[in-house]
């Protein structure tokens, strides 16, 4: 019988009745459960002979039992699970009302006060991909919801997929740590995010994370314990990187952006007229001097000439360590830090070449090609450019400093990235060892709602009639009763009274009429040759019953002059055996004592 969607849209609700082909249970495993291929031989085929259990099969993927679940007796449930499963457990909730509901994580939604039981999940026994779990006796007239949970190791390919996500979580998480020490709160947030990403990758409802880096329980902190050294290898270069980028006011260390701004201002100062005039004069003198031509065409002096002639936008790019058309540098990417360092190195080399050129010009004889056409006041202005505190030297020093900082930035980012990779590898290994729980169902089913009826056959003795007769009858219990249940295992005698007591109605098999053979008749049967019995009884054992009640017959009036018979009753005591109703009535009541079945 197919199930219908539950109220939460993810559950399967299936109902069961005492009679009819209804399916009894509902189970819905999380998305991570894969279908189990059909086996050539049914692994849950019930064993031959009496096992002492009610044997039940469950299909976890379909959410069905193979037949009506029993009550009052333990049931052994058999099913199959995907390969790699390490354990399976079950819990259930019970309610007297039909609004029993659990969500996909086995959290009880209704009714108020309901709870999963037993408190410790019942473990199943695994044999390959087949499991068996024993359910305790269920109550009748109750609604049940079952929660199966399967544990399995995270597959290697899933753990490998998780590594990339773990690396991203660690990168972003550690970037939020402002000190050189991972605090308890920092660690808790990181481990919580790692746990959530693990669940995303596995698709499972719950991950069993005890003793791993994902464990967020009090006193358990692998990031500050087992992996502490790796964490420090991440934080130490990160602090250095932050000092470069953000500076440290307490140590009078300016941020990188401030140094770049100073470099930008220093480069703008190079647009002095004497430097532009110098290149103009040298270009003119180099017409007849091939050596000077080669010097001016060198890479460094070409770059220096470009800086002297650059506009504000071009100088801003140079100050930021960028080339034309390049996007803003990511200060968390070691490759981009390397590009920035190369730009600063080129600028430092260009400015150094320009300083050397001016020094040669200033020191050259007035008649040389380098000095031809330059006045003494122009040479003096050039000397001020290369003074230790002059703008050209200052720009060169800033380029050299920024180059060193960019290289340090690259080194620290590389060290941090390597430590992140190492920690991500460790987390991947832990993920591969984690057991993931695939959550089960939120369905419910009802146990039998019909009272139990059984056949009764035995011997009764009415003392007033002074004769014993056999009888057949029908017992009506006032609650469902499972005849396979062992009364001794269900509780004390008085505790099982409702399972033992039943009202009885029946007919005698032999006649209770007297008279004949010359004796006077005083009574007749109520129906033909049978008397009616009305009473009740208690099961002493599973099949043996003691009872009492009234036997109904016809009795002759005590006045000998009156020949009429009227209905009369007499009390009786009885001993009987319960028989299956269907079996008792099969072939007619007369076969009960004739050896028929």
Coordinates of C-alpha atoms in Angstrom, one line a residue:
X1 CA 0.0 0.0 0.0
X2 CA 1.6 3.2 -1.0
X3 CA 2.0 6.1 1.5
X4 CA 0.7 9.6 1.1
X5 CA 2.8 12.7 1.8
X6 CA 3.0 13.8 5.4
X7 CA 2.2 17.2 6.8
X8 CA 5.8 18.3 6.5
X9 CA 6.0 17.4 2.8
X10 CA 8.9 15.1 3.4
X11 CA 7.4 12.3 5.4
X12 CA 5.5 9.2 4.5
X13 CA 2.4 8.4 6.6
X14 CA 1.2 4.8 6.4
X15 CA -1.5 3.2 8.5
X16 CA -2.2 -0.3 9.6
X17 CA -5.2 -2.1 10.8
X18 CA -5.8 -5.5 12.4
X19 CA -7.4 -6.8 9.2
X20 CA -6.8 -6.0 5.6
X21 CA -3.8 -5.5 3.4
X22 CA -2.7 -2.2 4.9
X23 CA 1.0 -1.4 5.3
X24 CA 2.1 -0.8 8.8
X25 CA 5.0 1.6 8.8
X26 CA 6.6 4.6 7.3
X27 CA 10.3 5.4 6.9
X28 CA 12.1 8.0 4.8
X29 CA 15.9 8.0 4.7
X30 CA 17.9 11.2 4.0
X31 CA 19.1 11.9 0.4
X32 CA 22.5 10.4 1.1
X33 CA 21.1 6.8 1.2
X34 CA 21.5 5.1 -2.1
X35 CA 19.4 2.3 -3.3
X36 CA 20.5 -1.2 -2.5
X37 CA 20.7 -3.5 -5.5
X38 CA 18.3 -6.4 -5.4
X39 CA 20.0 -9.5 -4.2
X40 CA 19.8 -12.8 -6.0
X41 CA 18.6 -14.4 -2.8
X42 CA 16.4 -12.6 -0.2
X43 CA 18.6 -12.0 2.8
X44 CA 15.6 -11.4 5.0
X45 CA 13.8 -14.6 4.2
X46 CA 12.4 -15.9 7.5
X47 CA 14.1 -18.9 8.9
X48 CA 12.3 -22.2 9.0
X49 CA 10.7 -23.1 12.3
X50 CA 9.7 -21.1 15.3
X51 CA 12.4 -18.4 16.1
X52 CA 10.6 -17.0 19.2
X53 CA 10.2 -13.7 17.3
X54 CA 7.6 -12.2 15.0
X55 CA 9.7 -11.9 11.8
X56 CA 9.1 -8.7 9.9
X57 CA 10.9 -7.2 6.9
X58 CA 11.3 -3.5 6.2
X59 CA 12.3 -1.7 3.0
X60 CA 14.0 1.5 4.2
X61 CA 14.1 3.1 0.8
X62 CA 10.4 2.4 0.1
X63 CA 9.3 3.0 3.7
X64 CA 7.2 -0.2 4.0
X65 CA 6.9 -3.3 6.1
X66 CA 6.1 -6.6 4.5
X67 CA 3.1 -7.3 6.7
X68 CA 1.2 -6.1 9.8
X69 CA 3.4 -5.5 12.7
X70 CA 2.5 -7.4 15.8
X71 CA 1.9 -6.1 19.3
X72 CA 2.6 -7.6 22.7
X73 CA 5.4 -9.7 21.3
X74 CA 9.0 -8.8 20.4
X75 CA 9.5 -8.4 16.7
X76 CA 12.7 -9.0 14.7
X77 CA 12.9 -6.5 11.9
X78 CA 15.2 -7.3 8.9
X79 CA 16.3 -5.0 6.1
X80 CA 19.2 -4.1 3.9
X81 CA 21.5 -1.1 3.9
X82 CA 24.1 0.3 1.5
X83 CA 27.6 -1.0 1.5
X84 CA 29.9 0.8 3.9
X85 CA 27.3 1.0 6.7
X86 CA 29.0 0.5 10.1
X87 CA 25.9 0.5 12.4
X88 CA 22.1 1.0 12.4
X89 CA 19.9 1.8 15.3
X90 CA 16.2 2.5 15.8
X91 CA 14.0 4.5 18.2
X92 CA 10.3 5.0 18.2
X93 CA 7.7 7.4 19.6
X94 CA 4.2 6.3 20.8
X95 CA 1.0 8.3 21.2
X96 CA -2.6 7.6 21.9
X97 CA -3.5 10.3 19.2
X98 CA -3.0 10.2 15.5
X99 CA -1.2 13.5 15.3
X100 CA 2.1 11.9 16.1
X101 CA 4.7 13.6 14.0
X102 CA 8.5 13.7 13.6
X103 CA 10.6 15.8 11.3
X104 CA 13.3 14.4 9.0
X105 CA 15.9 14.7 11.8
X106 CA 13.7 12.6 14.1
X107 CA 12.7 15.5 16.3
X108 CA 9.3 15.1 17.7
X109 CA 6.8 17.8 16.6
X110 CA 3.6 16.5 18.1
X111 CA 1.9 15.7 20.3
X112 CA 3.3 17.6 23.3
X113 CA 5.1 15.4 25.8
X114 CA 5.9 12.6 23.4
X115 CA 9.5 11.3 23.5
X116 CA 11.7 8.9 21.5
X117 CA 12.2 5.6 23.3
X118 CA 14.1 3.9 24.5
X119 CA 16.5 6.7 25.5
X120 CA 19.4 4.8 24.1
X121 CA 18.7 3.7 20.5
X122 CA 18.3 0.0 19.9
X123 CA 21.3 -1.3 18.0
X124 CA 20.9 -3.6 15.1
X125 CA 23.1 -6.5 14.1
X126 CA 24.9 -6.1 10.8
X127 CA 25.8 -9.0 8.5
X128 CA 27.3 -7.4 5.4
X129 CA 24.5 -5.2 4.0
X130 CA 21.7 -7.0 5.9
X131 CA 20.6 -5.9 9.4
X132 CA 18.4 -7.2 12.0
X133 CA 17.0 -5.3 15.0
X134 CA 14.7 -6.5 17.7
X135 CA 11.8 -4.3 18.7
X136 CA 10.3 -4.7 22.2
X137 CA 6.6 -5.6 22.4
X138 CA 4.5 -2.7 21.1
X139 CA 1.3 -1.6 22.8
X140 CA -2.1 -2.0 21.1
X141 CA -4.4 0.9 20.4
X142 CA -1.4 3.3 20.0
X143 CA 0.2 5.3 17.1
X144 CA 3.9 4.8 16.5
X145 CA 6.6 6.6 14.6
X146 CA 9.9 4.9 13.9
X147 CA 13.3 6.5 13.5
X148 CA 16.0 4.3 11.9
X149 CA 19.5 5.8 11.7
X150 CA 22.4 4.4 9.7
X151 CA 26.0 5.2 10.3
X152 CA 28.6 4.9 7.6
X153 CA 32.1 6.1 7.0
X154 CA 32.5 9.1 4.7
X155 CA 33.7 7.7 1.3
X156 CA 37.2 8.8 0.2
X157 CA 35.8 10.7 -2.8
X158 CA 33.4 12.6 -0.6
X159 CA 36.2 13.4 1.8
X160 CA 38.3 14.7 -1.1
X161 CA 35.5 16.9 -2.3
X162 CA 35.1 18.2 1.3
X163 CA 38.8 19.2 1.4
X164 CA 38.3 22.1 -0.9
X165 CA 35.4 23.4 1.1
X166 CA 37.4 22.9 4.3
X167 CA 40.3 24.8 2.9
X168 CA 37.9 27.7 2.0
X169 CA 36.3 27.6 5.5
X170 CA 39.8 27.7 7.2
X171 CA 41.1 30.5 4.9
X172 CA 38.1 32.7 5.6
X173 CA 37.8 31.7 9.3
X174 CA 41.5 32.4 10.2
X175 CA 41.4 35.7 8.3
X176 CA 38.9 36.9 10.9
X177 CA 41.4 36.1 13.7
X178 CA 43.1 39.4 14.6
X179 CA 45.6 38.0 17.2
X180 CA 48.3 35.5 17.0
X181 CA 46.3 33.1 19.2
X182 CA 43.2 31.2 18.4
X183 CA 40.6 31.8 21.1
X184 CA 38.0 29.3 22.2
X185 CA 35.3 31.3 20.5
X186 CA 37.3 31.5 17.3
X187 CA 37.8 27.8 17.3
X188 CA 34.2 27.0 18.1
X189 CA 33.1 29.1 15.1
X190 CA 35.6 27.5 12.8
X191 CA 34.7 23.9 13.9
X192 CA 31.0 24.7 13.6
X193 CA 31.4 25.9 10.0
X194 CA 33.5 22.9 9.1
X195 CA 30.8 20.7 10.5
X196 CA 28.1 22.4 8.5
X197 CA 30.2 22.1 5.3
X198 CA 30.7 18.4 6.0
X199 CA 27.0 17.9 6.3
X200 CA 26.5 19.8 3.0
X201 CA 28.9 17.4 1.2
X202 CA 27.6 14.2 2.7
X203 CA 24.0 15.2 2.4
X204 CA 23.4 13.5 5.7
X205 CA 21.1 14.6 8.6
X206 CA 23.7 14.2 11.3
X207 CA 27.4 13.7 11.5
X208 CA 28.9 11.7 14.3
X209 CA 31.9 13.8 15.2
X210 CA 33.0 12.6 18.6
X211 CA 36.7 13.2 19.1
X212 CA 37.3 14.8 15.8
X213 CA 38.0 18.3 14.7
X214 CA 34.3 18.7 14.1
X215 CA 33.4 17.9 17.7
X216 CA 32.1 21.1 19.3
X217 CA 31.3 19.5 22.7
X218 CA 32.7 21.2 25.8
X219 CA 36.4 20.3 26.5
X220 CA 36.9 19.0 23.0
X221 CA 39.0 21.4 20.8
X222 CA 41.3 19.8 18.3
X223 CA 42.2 23.1 16.7
X224 CA 43.7 24.3 19.9
X225 CA 45.0 20.8 20.8
X226 CA 46.1 18.2 18.3
X227 CA 46.4 20.7 15.5
X228 CA 47.8 23.6 17.5
X229 CA 51.2 23.7 15.8
X230 CA 49.6 23.9 12.3
X231 CA 47.2 26.6 13.5
X232 CA 50.2 28.6 14.7
X233 CA 51.9 28.2 11.3
X234 CA 48.8 29.8 9.8
X235 CA 48.5 32.6 12.3
X236 CA 52.2 33.6 12.5
X237 CA 52.6 34.6 8.8
X238 CA 49.1 36.0 8.9
X239 CA 50.0 38.4 11.7
X240 CA 53.1 39.4 9.7
X241 CA 51.0 39.9 6.6
X242 CA 48.5 42.0 8.6
X243 CA 51.4 44.1 10.0
X244 CA 52.6 44.8 6.4
X245 CA 49.1 45.7 5.1
X246 CA 47.5 47.3 8.1
X247 CA 50.6 48.6 9.9
X248 CA 51.1 48.9 13.7
X249 CA 50.6 52.3 15.2
X250 CA 52.1 51.1 18.5
X251 CA 55.3 50.4 16.8
X252 CA 55.1 53.4 14.4
X253 CA 54.7 51.1 11.4
X254 CA 52.5 52.8 8.7
X255 CA 50.1 50.7 6.7
X256 CA 51.0 49.7 3.2
X257 CA 48.5 52.2 1.7
X258 CA 50.3 55.1 3.4
X259 CA 53.6 54.0 2.0
X260 CA 52.1 53.8 -1.4
X261 CA 50.7 57.3 -1.0
X262 CA 54.2 58.6 -0.1
X263 CA 55.6 56.8 -3.1
X264 CA 53.0 58.4 -5.3
X265 CA 53.9 61.9 -4.0
X266 CA 57.6 61.2 -4.4
X267 CA 57.1 60.2 -8.0
X268 CA 55.1 63.3 -8.7
X269 CA 58.1 65.4 -7.5
X270 CA 60.2 63.8 -10.3
X271 CA 58.3 65.9 -12.8
X272 CA 60.7 68.7 -12.2
X273 CA 61.7 70.8 -15.2
X274 CA 65.4 70.0 -14.8
X275 CA 64.9 66.3 -15.3
X276 CA 62.8 66.8 -18.4
X277 CA 65.3 69.2 -19.7
X278 CA 68.1 66.8 -18.9
X279 CA 66.6 64.1 -21.2
X280 CA 66.0 66.6 -23.9
X281 CA 69.6 67.8 -23.8
X282 CA 71.0 64.2 -23.7
X283 CA 68.8 63.1 -26.6
X284 CA 70.3 66.0 -28.6
X285 CA 73.9 65.2 -27.6
X286 CA 73.4 61.5 -28.3
X287 CA 72.9 62.1 -32.0
X288 CA 76.6 62.0 -32.6
X289 CA 77.5 59.7 -29.6
X290 CA 76.5 56.0 -30.1
X291 CA 77.6 55.2 -26.5
X292 CA 75.3 57.8 -25.1
X293 CA 72.5 56.5 -27.4
X294 CA 73.0 53.0 -26.0
X295 CA 72.9 54.3 -22.4
X296 CA 69.7 56.2 -22.9
X297 CA 68.1 53.2 -24.7
X298 CA 68.8 50.9 -21.7
X299 CA 65.7 49.3 -20.1
X300 CA 66.1 51.0 -16.8
X301 CA 66.6 54.5 -18.2
X302 CA 63.7 54.0 -20.6
X303 CA 61.6 53.1 -17.6
X304 CA 62.9 56.1 -15.7
X305 CA 62.1 58.5 -18.6
X306 CA 58.5 57.0 -18.6
X307 CA 58.2 57.8 -14.8
X308 CA 59.4 61.4 -15.3
X309 CA 56.9 61.9 -18.1
X310 CA 53.9 59.9 -16.6
X311 CA 50.6 61.6 -15.7
X312 CA 48.9 61.3 -12.3
X313 CA 46.9 58.2 -13.2
X314 CA 50.0 56.4 -14.4
X315 CA 52.0 57.4 -11.3
X316 CA 49.2 56.1 -9.1
X317 CA 49.3 52.7 -10.8
X318 CA 53.1 52.7 -10.3
X319 CA 52.7 53.6 -6.6
X320 CA 50.3 50.7 -6.1
X321 CA 52.7 48.3 -7.8
X322 CA 50.4 47.8 -10.8
X323 CA 51.0 48.0 -14.5
X324 CA 48.7 49.5 -17.2
X325 CA 45.4 47.5 -17.5
X326 CA 46.1 45.5 -14.3
X327 CA 43.3 45.1 -11.8
X328 CA 43.8 46.1 -8.1
X329 CA 46.2 43.8 -6.4
X330 CA 44.7 41.2 -4.0
X331 CA 46.8 41.4 -0.8
X332 CA 45.8 37.8 0.1
X333 CA 47.2 36.3 -3.1
X334 CA 50.9 35.4 -3.1
X335 CA 51.1 35.4 -6.9
X336 CA 49.7 38.9 -7.1
X337 CA 52.0 40.0 -4.3
X338 CA 54.9 38.6 -6.5
X339 CA 53.7 40.7 -9.4
X340 CA 53.5 43.8 -7.2
X341 CA 57.1 43.1 -5.9
X342 CA 58.4 42.9 -9.5
X343 CA 56.8 46.2 -10.4
X344 CA 58.5 47.9 -7.4
X345 CA 61.8 46.2 -8.2
X346 CA 61.6 47.6 -11.7
X347 CA 60.8 51.1 -10.4
X348 CA 63.7 50.9 -7.9
X349 CA 66.1 49.8 -10.7
X350 CA 64.8 52.6 -13.0
X351 CA 65.2 55.3 -10.3
X352 CA 68.6 53.9 -9.4
X353 CA 69.7 54.1 -13.0
X354 CA 68.5 57.7 -13.2
X355 CA 70.4 58.6 -10.0
X356 CA 73.6 57.1 -11.5
X357 CA 73.0 59.0 -14.8
X358 CA 72.6 62.3 -13.0
X359 CA 75.7 61.6 -10.9
X360 CA 77.7 60.9 -14.1
X361 CA 76.4 64.1 -15.7
X362 CA 77.3 66.2 -12.6
X363 CA 80.8 64.7 -12.3
X364 CA 81.5 64.8 -16.1
X365 CA 83.9 67.5 -17.5
X366 CA 82.1 70.5 -19.0
X367 CA 83.3 69.6 -22.4
X368 CA 82.0 66.1 -22.4
X369 CA 79.0 64.9 -24.3
X370 CA 77.1 64.4 -21.0
X371 CA 77.6 68.1 -19.9
X372 CA 77.5 69.9 -23.2
X373 CA 74.9 72.6 -23.2
X374 CA 74.1 72.4 -19.4
X375 CA 74.7 75.5 -17.3
X376 CA 76.1 75.3 -13.8
X377 CA 72.8 76.2 -12.1
X378 CA 71.1 73.4 -14.0
X379 CA 73.8 71.0 -12.8
X380 CA 73.3 72.3 -9.3
X381 CA 69.6 71.6 -9.5
X382 CA 70.3 68.0 -10.7
X383 CA 72.7 67.5 -7.7
X384 CA 69.8 68.5 -5.4
X385 CA 67.7 65.7 -7.0
X386 CA 70.3 63.1 -6.0
X387 CA 71.0 64.5 -2.6
X388 CA 70.5 61.8 0.2
X389 CA 67.3 63.7 1.1
X390 CA 66.4 64.7 -2.4
X391 CA 63.2 63.7 -4.1
X392 CA 64.8 61.2 -6.5
X393 CA 66.7 59.4 -3.8
X394 CA 63.6 59.4 -1.6
X395 CA 61.5 57.9 -4.4
X396 CA 64.1 55.3 -5.0
X397 CA 64.2 54.4 -1.3
X398 CA 60.4 54.1 -1.2
X399 CA 60.5 51.8 -4.2
X400 CA 63.1 49.7 -2.6
X401 CA 61.1 49.5 0.7
X402 CA 57.9 48.6 -1.1
X403 CA 59.7 45.9 -3.1
X404 CA 60.9 44.4 0.2
X405 CA 57.5 44.6 1.8
X406 CA 55.8 43.0 -1.3
X407 CA 58.4 40.2 -1.2
X408 CA 57.7 39.7 2.6
X409 CA 54.0 39.8 1.9
X410 CA 54.4 37.1 -0.8
X411 CA 56.5 34.9 1.6
X412 CA 54.0 35.2 4.4
X413 CA 51.1 34.4 2.1
X414 CA 52.9 31.4 0.7
X415 CA 53.7 30.2 4.3
X416 CA 50.1 30.7 5.4
X417 CA 48.8 29.0 2.3
X418 CA 51.1 26.0 2.8
X419 CA 49.9 25.7 6.4
X420 CA 46.3 26.0 5.3
X421 CA 46.8 23.2 2.8
X422 CA 48.4 21.0 5.5
X423 CA 45.6 21.6 7.9
X424 CA 43.0 21.0 5.2
X425 CA 44.7 17.7 4.5
X426 CA 44.4 16.8 8.2
X427 CA 40.8 17.8 8.2
X428 CA 40.2 15.7 5.1
X429 CA 41.7 12.7 6.8
X430 CA 39.5 13.3 9.9
X431 CA 36.5 13.6 7.6
X432 CA 37.3 10.2 6.0
X433 CA 37.2 8.7 9.5
X434 CA 34.0 10.3 10.5
X435 CA 30.8 8.3 10.7
X436 CA 27.8 10.0 9.2
X437 CA 24.3 9.2 10.2
X438 CA 21.7 9.0 7.5
X439 CA 18.4 10.1 9.2
X440 CA 15.4 7.9 8.8
X441 CA 11.7 8.4 8.8
X442 CA 9.0 10.7 10.2
X443 CA 6.1 8.4 9.4
X444 CA 3.6 6.9 11.8
X445 CA 1.3 3.9 12.0
X446 CA -1.4 2.7 14.2
X447 CA -1.6 -0.7 16.0
X448 CA -4.8 -2.6 15.9
X449 CA -8.0 -0.7 16.7
X450 CA -10.2 -3.8 16.8
X451 CA -11.1 -5.9 19.9
X452 CA -9.9 -9.4 19.8
X453 CA -12.3 -12.4 19.4
X454 CA -11.3 -16.0 20.1
X455 CA -13.0 -19.3 20.1
X456 CA -13.4 -21.2 23.4
X457 CA -14.0 -24.9 23.9
X458 CA -14.0 -26.8 27.1
X459 CA -15.8 -28.5 30.0
X460 CA -18.3 -26.8 32.3
X461 CA -20.0 -28.0 35.4
X462 CA -23.2 -26.5 36.8
X463 CA -23.5 -27.8 40.4
X464 CA -27.3 -27.5 40.5
X465 CA -27.6 -29.7 37.4
X466 CA -25.2 -32.3 38.8
X467 CA -23.9 -33.0 35.3
X468 CA -20.8 -31.9 33.3
X469 CA -21.0 -31.1 29.7
X470 CA -18.7 -29.8 27.0
X471 CA -19.3 -26.5 25.3
X472 CA -18.1 -24.2 22.5
X473 CA -18.1 -20.5 22.8
X474 CA -16.7 -17.2 21.7
X475 CA -14.6 -14.9 23.9
X476 CA -14.8 -11.2 23.6
X477 CA -11.8 -9.3 24.9
X478 CA -12.1 -5.6 25.7
X479 CA -8.7 -4.8 24.2
X480 CA -6.6 -6.3 21.4
X481 CA -4.9 -9.5 22.4
X482 CA -2.1 -11.2 20.7
X483 CA -2.4 -14.9 21.4
X484 CA 1.3 -15.4 20.6
X485 CA 2.3 -13.2 23.4
X486 CA 3.6 -14.9 26.5
X487 CA 1.5 -13.6 29.4
X488 CA 4.3 -14.2 31.9
X489 CA 6.5 -11.8 30.1
X490 CA 4.0 -9.0 29.9
X491 CA 3.8 -8.4 33.7
X492 CA 2.1 -9.6 36.8
X493 CA -1.2 -11.4 36.9
X494 CA -3.2 -8.3 37.8
X495 CA -1.0 -6.1 35.5
X496 CA -2.2 -8.3 32.6
X497 CA -5.8 -8.6 33.7
X498 CA -7.1 -6.8 30.6
X499 CA -5.3 -9.3 28.4
X500 CA -6.6 -12.3 30.4
X501 CA -10.3 -11.4 30.9
X502 CA -13.0 -11.9 28.3
X503 CA -16.8 -12.3 28.2
X504 CA -18.0 -15.6 26.9
X505 CA -21.1 -16.6 25.0
X506 CA -21.6 -20.2 23.8
X507 CA -23.6 -23.4 23.4
X508 CA -23.3 -26.7 25.1
X509 CA -22.3 -29.6 22.9
X510 CA -24.3 -32.1 24.8
X511 CA -27.9 -31.8 26.0
X512 CA -28.6 -30.8 29.6
X513 CA -32.2 -32.2 29.4
X514 CA -33.1 -34.9 31.9
X515 CA -35.8 -37.5 32.1
X516 CA -36.2 -40.7 30.2
X517 CA -35.7 -44.3 31.2
X518 CA -38.7 -44.0 33.4
X519 CA -37.7 -40.8 35.2
X520 CA -39.6 -37.6 35.2
X521 CA -38.3 -34.8 33.0
X522 CA -37.8 -31.5 34.8
X523 CA -35.7 -29.5 32.2
X524 CA -35.1 -29.1 28.5
X525 CA -32.4 -27.5 26.3
X526 CA -32.9 -23.9 25.3
X527 CA -32.2 -24.5 21.6
X528 CA -33.0 -28.0 20.3
X529 CA -30.4 -30.1 22.1
X530 CA -28.2 -27.3 23.3
X531 CA -28.2 -24.9 26.2
X532 CA -27.0 -21.3 26.1
X533 CA -24.0 -20.2 28.3
X534 CA -23.2 -16.6 29.3
X535 CA -20.2 -15.8 31.5
X536 CA -16.6 -14.8 31.6
X537 CA -13.2 -16.2 32.1
X538 CA -9.6 -15.5 32.8
X539 CA -6.7 -17.0 30.8
X540 CA -4.5 -18.8 33.4
X541 CA -1.9 -19.5 30.7
X542 CA -1.7 -18.5 27.1
X543 CA -4.3 -21.2 26.1
X544 CA -5.8 -22.5 29.3
X545 CA -8.8 -20.6 30.8
X546 CA -10.9 -20.8 33.9
X547 CA -14.4 -19.4 33.8
X548 CA -17.8 -19.0 35.4
X549 CA -21.2 -17.8 34.5
X550 CA -24.8 -18.9 33.9
X551 CA -26.1 -21.8 31.8
X552 CA -29.6 -21.0 30.3
X553 CA -32.1 -23.8 29.7
X554 CA -35.8 -24.5 30.1
X555 CA -37.2 -25.7 33.4
X556 CA -40.6 -27.3 34.1
X557 CA -42.9 -25.5 36.5
X558 CA -42.6 -26.9 40.0
X559 CA -46.4 -27.4 40.2
X560 CA -46.9 -30.9 39.0
X561 CA -50.2 -29.9 37.6
X562 CA -48.6 -27.4 35.3
X563 CA -46.8 -28.8 32.3
X564 CA -45.2 -25.6 31.0
X565 CA -41.5 -25.0 30.7
X566 CA -39.9 -21.5 31.3
X567 CA -36.4 -20.1 30.9
X568 CA -34.2 -20.8 33.8
X569 CA -30.5 -20.3 34.7
X570 CA -28.0 -22.0 36.9
X571 CA -24.4 -21.0 37.6
X572 CA -21.5 -23.0 36.3
X573 CA -17.7 -23.3 36.5
X574 CA -15.6 -24.2 33.5
X575 CA -12.2 -25.1 32.3
X576 CA -11.5 -24.4 28.6
X577 CA -8.9 -23.9 25.9
X578 CA -8.8 -20.9 23.5
X579 CA -8.9 -21.7 19.8
X580 CA -8.3 -19.6 16.8
X581 CA -11.6 -18.1 15.6
X582 CA -11.1 -18.8 12.0
X583 CA -9.9 -22.3 12.7
X584 CA -12.7 -23.0 15.2
X585 CA -15.5 -22.0 12.7
X586 CA -13.8 -23.7 9.7
X587 CA -16.0 -26.6 8.7
X588 CA -18.6 -25.9 11.4
X589 CA -18.8 -25.9 15.1
X590 CA -19.5 -29.6 15.3
X591 CA -15.9 -30.5 14.3
X592 CA -14.4 -28.9 17.4
X593 CA -14.5 -32.2 19.3
X594 CA -14.5 -34.5 16.3
X595 CA -10.8 -34.2 15.6
X596 CA -11.3 -31.9 12.6
X597 CA -9.3 -28.8 12.2

